[in-house]
PDB file of C-alpha atoms and ligand atoms in Angstrom:
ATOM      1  CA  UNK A   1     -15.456  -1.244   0.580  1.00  0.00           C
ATOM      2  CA  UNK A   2     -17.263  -0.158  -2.023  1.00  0.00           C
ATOM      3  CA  UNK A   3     -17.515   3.851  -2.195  1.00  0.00           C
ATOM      4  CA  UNK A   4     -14.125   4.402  -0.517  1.00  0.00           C
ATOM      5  CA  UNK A   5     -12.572   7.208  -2.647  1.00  0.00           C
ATOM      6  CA  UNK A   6      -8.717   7.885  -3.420  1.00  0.00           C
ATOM      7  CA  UNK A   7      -9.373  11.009  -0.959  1.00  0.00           C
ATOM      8  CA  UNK A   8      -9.635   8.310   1.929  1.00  0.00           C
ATOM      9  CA  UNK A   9      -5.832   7.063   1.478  1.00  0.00           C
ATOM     10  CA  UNK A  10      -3.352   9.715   2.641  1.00  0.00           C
ATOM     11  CA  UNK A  11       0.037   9.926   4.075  1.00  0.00           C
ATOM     12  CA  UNK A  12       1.253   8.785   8.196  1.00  0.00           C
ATOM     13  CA  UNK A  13       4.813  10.428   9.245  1.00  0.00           C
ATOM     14  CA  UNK A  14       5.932   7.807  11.025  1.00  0.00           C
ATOM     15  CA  UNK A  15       8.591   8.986  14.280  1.00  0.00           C
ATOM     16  CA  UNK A  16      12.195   8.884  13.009  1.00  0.00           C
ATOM     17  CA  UNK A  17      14.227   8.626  15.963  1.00  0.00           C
ATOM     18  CA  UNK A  18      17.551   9.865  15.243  1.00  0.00           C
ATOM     19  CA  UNK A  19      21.145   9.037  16.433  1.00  0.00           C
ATOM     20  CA  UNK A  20      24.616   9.252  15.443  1.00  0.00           C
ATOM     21  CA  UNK A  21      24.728   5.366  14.980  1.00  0.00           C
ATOM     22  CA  UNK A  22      21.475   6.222  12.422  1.00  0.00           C
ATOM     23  CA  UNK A  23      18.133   5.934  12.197  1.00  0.00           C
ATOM     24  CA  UNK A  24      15.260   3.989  13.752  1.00  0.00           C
ATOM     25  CA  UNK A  25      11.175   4.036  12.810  1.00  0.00           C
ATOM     26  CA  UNK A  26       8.384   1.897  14.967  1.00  0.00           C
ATOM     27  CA  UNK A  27       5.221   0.831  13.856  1.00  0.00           C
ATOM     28  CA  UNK A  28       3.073  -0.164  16.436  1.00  0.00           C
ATOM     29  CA  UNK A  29      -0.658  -2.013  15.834  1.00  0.00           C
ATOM     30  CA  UNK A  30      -3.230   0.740  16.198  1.00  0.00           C
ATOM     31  CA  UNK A  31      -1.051   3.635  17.172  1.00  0.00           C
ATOM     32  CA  UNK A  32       1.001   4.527  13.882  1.00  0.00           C
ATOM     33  CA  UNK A  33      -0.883   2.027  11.869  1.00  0.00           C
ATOM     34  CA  UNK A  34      -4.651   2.531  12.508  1.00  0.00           C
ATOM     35  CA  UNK A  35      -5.395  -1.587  12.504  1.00  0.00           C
ATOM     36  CA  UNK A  36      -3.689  -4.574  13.507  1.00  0.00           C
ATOM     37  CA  UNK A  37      -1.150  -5.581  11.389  1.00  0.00           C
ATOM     38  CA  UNK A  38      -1.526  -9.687  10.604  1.00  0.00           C
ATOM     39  CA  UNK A  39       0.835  -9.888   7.599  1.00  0.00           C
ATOM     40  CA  UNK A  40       4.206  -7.941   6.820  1.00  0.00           C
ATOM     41  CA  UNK A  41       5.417  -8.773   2.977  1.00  0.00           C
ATOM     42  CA  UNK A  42       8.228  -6.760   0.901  1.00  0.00           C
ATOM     43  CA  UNK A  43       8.709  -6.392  -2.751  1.00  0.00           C
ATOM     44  CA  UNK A  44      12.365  -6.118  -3.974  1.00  0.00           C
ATOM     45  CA  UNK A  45      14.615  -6.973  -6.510  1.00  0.00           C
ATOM     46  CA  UNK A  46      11.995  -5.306  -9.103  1.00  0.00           C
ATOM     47  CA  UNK A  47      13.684  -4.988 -12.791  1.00  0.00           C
ATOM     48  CA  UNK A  48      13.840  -1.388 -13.619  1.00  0.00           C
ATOM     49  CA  UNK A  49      10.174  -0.729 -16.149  1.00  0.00           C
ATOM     50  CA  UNK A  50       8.723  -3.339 -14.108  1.00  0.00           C
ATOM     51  CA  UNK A  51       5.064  -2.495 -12.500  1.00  0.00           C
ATOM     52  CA  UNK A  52       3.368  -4.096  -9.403  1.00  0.00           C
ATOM     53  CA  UNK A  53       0.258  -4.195  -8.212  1.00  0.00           C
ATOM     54  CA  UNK A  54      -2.360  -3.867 -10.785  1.00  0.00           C
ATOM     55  CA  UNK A  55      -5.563  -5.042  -8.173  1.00  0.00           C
ATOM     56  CA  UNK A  56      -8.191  -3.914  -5.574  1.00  0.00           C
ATOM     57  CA  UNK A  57      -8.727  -5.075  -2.377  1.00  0.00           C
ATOM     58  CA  UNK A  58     -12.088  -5.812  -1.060  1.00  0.00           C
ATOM     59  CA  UNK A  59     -11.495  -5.293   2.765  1.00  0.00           C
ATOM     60  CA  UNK A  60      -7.720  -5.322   3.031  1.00  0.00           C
ATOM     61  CA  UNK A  61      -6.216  -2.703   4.487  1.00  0.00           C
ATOM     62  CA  UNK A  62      -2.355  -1.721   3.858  1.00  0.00           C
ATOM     63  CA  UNK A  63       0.251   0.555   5.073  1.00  0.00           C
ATOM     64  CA  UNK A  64       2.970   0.767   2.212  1.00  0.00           C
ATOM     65  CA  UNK A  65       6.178   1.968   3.097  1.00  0.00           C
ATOM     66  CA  UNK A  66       9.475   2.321   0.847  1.00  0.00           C
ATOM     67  CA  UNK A  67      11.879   1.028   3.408  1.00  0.00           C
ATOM     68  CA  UNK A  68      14.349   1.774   0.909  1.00  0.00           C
ATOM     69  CA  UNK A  69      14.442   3.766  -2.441  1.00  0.00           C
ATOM     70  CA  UNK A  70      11.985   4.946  -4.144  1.00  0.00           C
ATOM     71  CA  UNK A  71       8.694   4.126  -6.220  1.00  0.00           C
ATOM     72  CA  UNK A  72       5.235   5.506  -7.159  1.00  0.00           C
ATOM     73  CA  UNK A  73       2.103   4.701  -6.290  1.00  0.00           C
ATOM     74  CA  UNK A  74      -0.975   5.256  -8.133  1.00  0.00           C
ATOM     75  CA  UNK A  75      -4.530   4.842  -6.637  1.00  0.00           C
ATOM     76  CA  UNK A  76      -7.560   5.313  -8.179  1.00  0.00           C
ATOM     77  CA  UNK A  77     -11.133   4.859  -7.077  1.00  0.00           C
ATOM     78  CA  UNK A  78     -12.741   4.465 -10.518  1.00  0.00           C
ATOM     79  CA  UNK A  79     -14.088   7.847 -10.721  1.00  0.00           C
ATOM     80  CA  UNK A  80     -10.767   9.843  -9.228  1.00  0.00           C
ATOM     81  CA  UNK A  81      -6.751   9.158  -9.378  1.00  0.00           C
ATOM     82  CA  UNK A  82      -4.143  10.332  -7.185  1.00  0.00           C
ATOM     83  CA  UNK A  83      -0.751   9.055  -6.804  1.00  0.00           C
ATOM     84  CA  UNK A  84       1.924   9.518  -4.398  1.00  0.00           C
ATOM     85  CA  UNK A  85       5.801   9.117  -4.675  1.00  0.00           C
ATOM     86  CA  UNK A  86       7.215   7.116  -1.478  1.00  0.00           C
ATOM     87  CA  UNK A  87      11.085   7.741  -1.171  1.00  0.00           C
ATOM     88  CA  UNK A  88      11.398   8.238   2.910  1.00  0.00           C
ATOM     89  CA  UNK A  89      11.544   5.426   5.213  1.00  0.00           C
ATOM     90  CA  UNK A  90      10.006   7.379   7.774  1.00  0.00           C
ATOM     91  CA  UNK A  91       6.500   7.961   5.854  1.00  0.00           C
ATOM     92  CA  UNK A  92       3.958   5.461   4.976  1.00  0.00           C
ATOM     93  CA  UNK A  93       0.858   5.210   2.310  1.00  0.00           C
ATOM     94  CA  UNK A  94      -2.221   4.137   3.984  1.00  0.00           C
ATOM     95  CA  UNK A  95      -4.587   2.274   1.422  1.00  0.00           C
ATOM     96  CA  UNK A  96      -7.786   1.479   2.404  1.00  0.00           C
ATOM     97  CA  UNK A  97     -10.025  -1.054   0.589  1.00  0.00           C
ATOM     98  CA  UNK A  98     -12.057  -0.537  -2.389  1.00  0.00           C
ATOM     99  CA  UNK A  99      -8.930   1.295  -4.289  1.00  0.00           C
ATOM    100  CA  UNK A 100      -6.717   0.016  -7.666  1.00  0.00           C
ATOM    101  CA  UNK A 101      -3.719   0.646  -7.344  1.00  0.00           C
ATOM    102  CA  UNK A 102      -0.268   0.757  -9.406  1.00  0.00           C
ATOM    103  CA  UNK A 103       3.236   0.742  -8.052  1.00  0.00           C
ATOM    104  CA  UNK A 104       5.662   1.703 -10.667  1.00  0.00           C
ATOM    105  CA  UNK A 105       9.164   3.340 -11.470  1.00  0.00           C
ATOM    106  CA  UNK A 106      10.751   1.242  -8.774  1.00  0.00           C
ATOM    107  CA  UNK A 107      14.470   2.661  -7.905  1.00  0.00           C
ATOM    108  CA  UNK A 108      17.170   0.249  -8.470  1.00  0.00           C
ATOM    109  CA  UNK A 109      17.632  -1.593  -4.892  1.00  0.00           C
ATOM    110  CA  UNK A 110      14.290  -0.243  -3.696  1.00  0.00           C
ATOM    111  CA  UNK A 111      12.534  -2.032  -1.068  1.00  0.00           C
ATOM    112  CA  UNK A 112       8.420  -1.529  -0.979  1.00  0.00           C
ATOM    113  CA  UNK A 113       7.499  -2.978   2.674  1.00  0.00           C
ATOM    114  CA  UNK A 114       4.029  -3.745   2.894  1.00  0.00           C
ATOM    115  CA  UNK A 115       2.035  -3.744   6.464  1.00  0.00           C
ATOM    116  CA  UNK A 116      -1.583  -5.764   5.799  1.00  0.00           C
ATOM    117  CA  UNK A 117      -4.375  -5.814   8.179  1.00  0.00           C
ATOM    118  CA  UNK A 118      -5.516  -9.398   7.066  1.00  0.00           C
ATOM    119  CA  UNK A 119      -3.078 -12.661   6.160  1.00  0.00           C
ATOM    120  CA  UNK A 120      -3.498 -13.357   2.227  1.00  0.00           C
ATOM    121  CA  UNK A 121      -6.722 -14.390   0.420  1.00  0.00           C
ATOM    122  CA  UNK A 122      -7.086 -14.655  -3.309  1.00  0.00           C
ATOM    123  CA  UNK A 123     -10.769 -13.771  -2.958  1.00  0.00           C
ATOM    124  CA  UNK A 124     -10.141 -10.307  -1.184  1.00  0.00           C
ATOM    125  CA  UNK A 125      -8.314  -9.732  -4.923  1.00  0.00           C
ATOM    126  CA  UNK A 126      -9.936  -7.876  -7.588  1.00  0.00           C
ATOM    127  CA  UNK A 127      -7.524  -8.438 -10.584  1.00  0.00           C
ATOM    128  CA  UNK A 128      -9.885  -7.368 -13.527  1.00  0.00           C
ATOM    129  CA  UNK A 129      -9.912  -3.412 -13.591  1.00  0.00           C
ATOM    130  CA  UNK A 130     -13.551  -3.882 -15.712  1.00  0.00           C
ATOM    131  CA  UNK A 131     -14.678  -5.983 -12.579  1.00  0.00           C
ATOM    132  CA  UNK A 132     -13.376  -3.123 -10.555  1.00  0.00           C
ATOM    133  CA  UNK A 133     -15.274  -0.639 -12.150  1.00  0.00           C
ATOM    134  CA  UNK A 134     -18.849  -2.633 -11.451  1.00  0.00           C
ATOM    135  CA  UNK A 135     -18.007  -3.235  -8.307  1.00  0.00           C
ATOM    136  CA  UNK A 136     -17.252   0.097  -7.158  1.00  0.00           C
ATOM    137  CA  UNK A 137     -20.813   1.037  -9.395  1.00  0.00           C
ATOM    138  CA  UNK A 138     -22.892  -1.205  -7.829  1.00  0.00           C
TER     139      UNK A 138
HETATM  140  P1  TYD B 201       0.483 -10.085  -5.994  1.00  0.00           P
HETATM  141  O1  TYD B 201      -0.312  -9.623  -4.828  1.00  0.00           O
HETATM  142  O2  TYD B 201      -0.225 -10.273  -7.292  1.00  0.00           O
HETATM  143  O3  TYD B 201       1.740  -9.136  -6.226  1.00  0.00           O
HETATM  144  P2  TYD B 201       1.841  -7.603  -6.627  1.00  0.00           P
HETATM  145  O4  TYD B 201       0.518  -6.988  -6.445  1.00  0.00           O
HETATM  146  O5  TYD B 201       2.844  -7.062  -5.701  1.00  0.00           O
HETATM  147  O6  TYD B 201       2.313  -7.514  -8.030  1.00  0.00           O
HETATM  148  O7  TYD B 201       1.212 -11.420  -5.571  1.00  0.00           O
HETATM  149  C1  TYD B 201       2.203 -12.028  -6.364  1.00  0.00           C
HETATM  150  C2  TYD B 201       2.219 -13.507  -6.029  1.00  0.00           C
HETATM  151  O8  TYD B 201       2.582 -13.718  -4.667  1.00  0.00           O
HETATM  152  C3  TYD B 201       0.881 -14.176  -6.244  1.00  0.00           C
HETATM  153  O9  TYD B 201       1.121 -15.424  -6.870  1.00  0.00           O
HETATM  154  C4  TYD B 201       0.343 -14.404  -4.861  1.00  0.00           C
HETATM  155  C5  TYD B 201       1.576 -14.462  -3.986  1.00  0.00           C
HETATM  156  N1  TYD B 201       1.369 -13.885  -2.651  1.00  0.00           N
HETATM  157  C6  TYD B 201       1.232 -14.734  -1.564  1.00  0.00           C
HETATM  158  O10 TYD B 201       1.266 -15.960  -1.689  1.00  0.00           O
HETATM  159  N2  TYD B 201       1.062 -14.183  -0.324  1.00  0.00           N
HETATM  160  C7  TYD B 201       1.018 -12.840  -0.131  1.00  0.00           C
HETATM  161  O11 TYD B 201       0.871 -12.369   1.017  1.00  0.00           O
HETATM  162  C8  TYD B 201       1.138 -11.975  -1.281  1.00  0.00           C
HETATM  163  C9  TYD B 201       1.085 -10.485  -1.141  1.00  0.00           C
HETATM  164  C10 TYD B 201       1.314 -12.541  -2.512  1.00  0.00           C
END
C-alpha cells in the first residue's frame, strides 16, 4: 500500500481476562485482529543492542505483540515517524502495509509475537529503505 501513513497503525487493547491462577488474552481472526491471521512467528533470544526489522511490507498486514518484555517499535511512512513502546501482553501494534519499521531496545528475555495476515514471501519485502522511499513516491 502505497500512501498508507504511520497515522494508519495504532494501538488494539486486547481483553485480559483475569484470575487468581493469572492471566489469559484471545485473539480471534477478525474480531481483535481486523484480518485473518495465516502466519504466527516470534522473535526471542535477541542480544541486548541488537535491532530487528529494518523492511516494508507491500500488502502484509501484522499485529505485533510483546508477549513478554519489552521493545520499541519505530514506524515510519517516509514522510512521518512515530514509534511506540510495547511492554503489556495485553496490547498489540497493528501495522499495516506500506510502513518501515524498526524494532529495537529489546528487554533481556523479551518475546515479540508476531500475528501476519499472509504466510511468508520474500517479494512482499522491501529491504532497501532508498527503494522504500520511491515506492512510497511513486
Ligand atoms: P526477517 O523478516 O528479515 O526478520 P526481522 O525482520 O525480524 O529481522 O527474517 C529473518 C529470516 O527469517 C529471513 O532469512 C527470512 C526468515 N523468515 C522465514 O523464513 N519465514 C518467516 O515467516 C519470517 C518472518 C522470516
Amino acid at each position: 500500500m502505497k500512501n498508507s501513513s504511520v497515522y494508519d497503525c495504532s494501538m488494539i487493547e486486547l481483553d485480559k481476562h483475569h484470575r487468581d491462577r493469572g492471566n489469559i488474552t484471545v485473539i480471534e481472526n477478525n474480531n481483535e485482529v481486523p484480518f485473518d491471521v495465516k502466519r504466527i512467528y516470534y522473535l526471542y533470544d535477541v542480544p541486548g543492542g541488537e535491532s530487528r526489522g529494518g523492511h516494508a511490507h507491500k500488502e502484509l498486514r501484522q499485529l505485533i505483540v510483546a508477549a513478554s518484555g519489552s521493545f520499541i517499535v519505530k514506524l515510519d511512512d517516509g514522510t512521518n515517524q512515530t514509534s511506540f513502546t510495547l511492554n503489556r501482553p495485553y496490547q498489540g501494534l497493528l501495522v499495516v502495509p506500506g510502513i518501515w519499521r524498526e524494532l529495537e531496545d529489546f528487554s533481556s528475555g523479551s518475546v515479540c509475537l508476531v500475528l501476519a495476515s499472509e504466510k511468508y514471501n520474500e517479494n512482499d519485502y522491501i529491504r532497501e529503505y532508498n527503494e522504500f522511499v520511491n515506492y512510497k513516491n511513486k
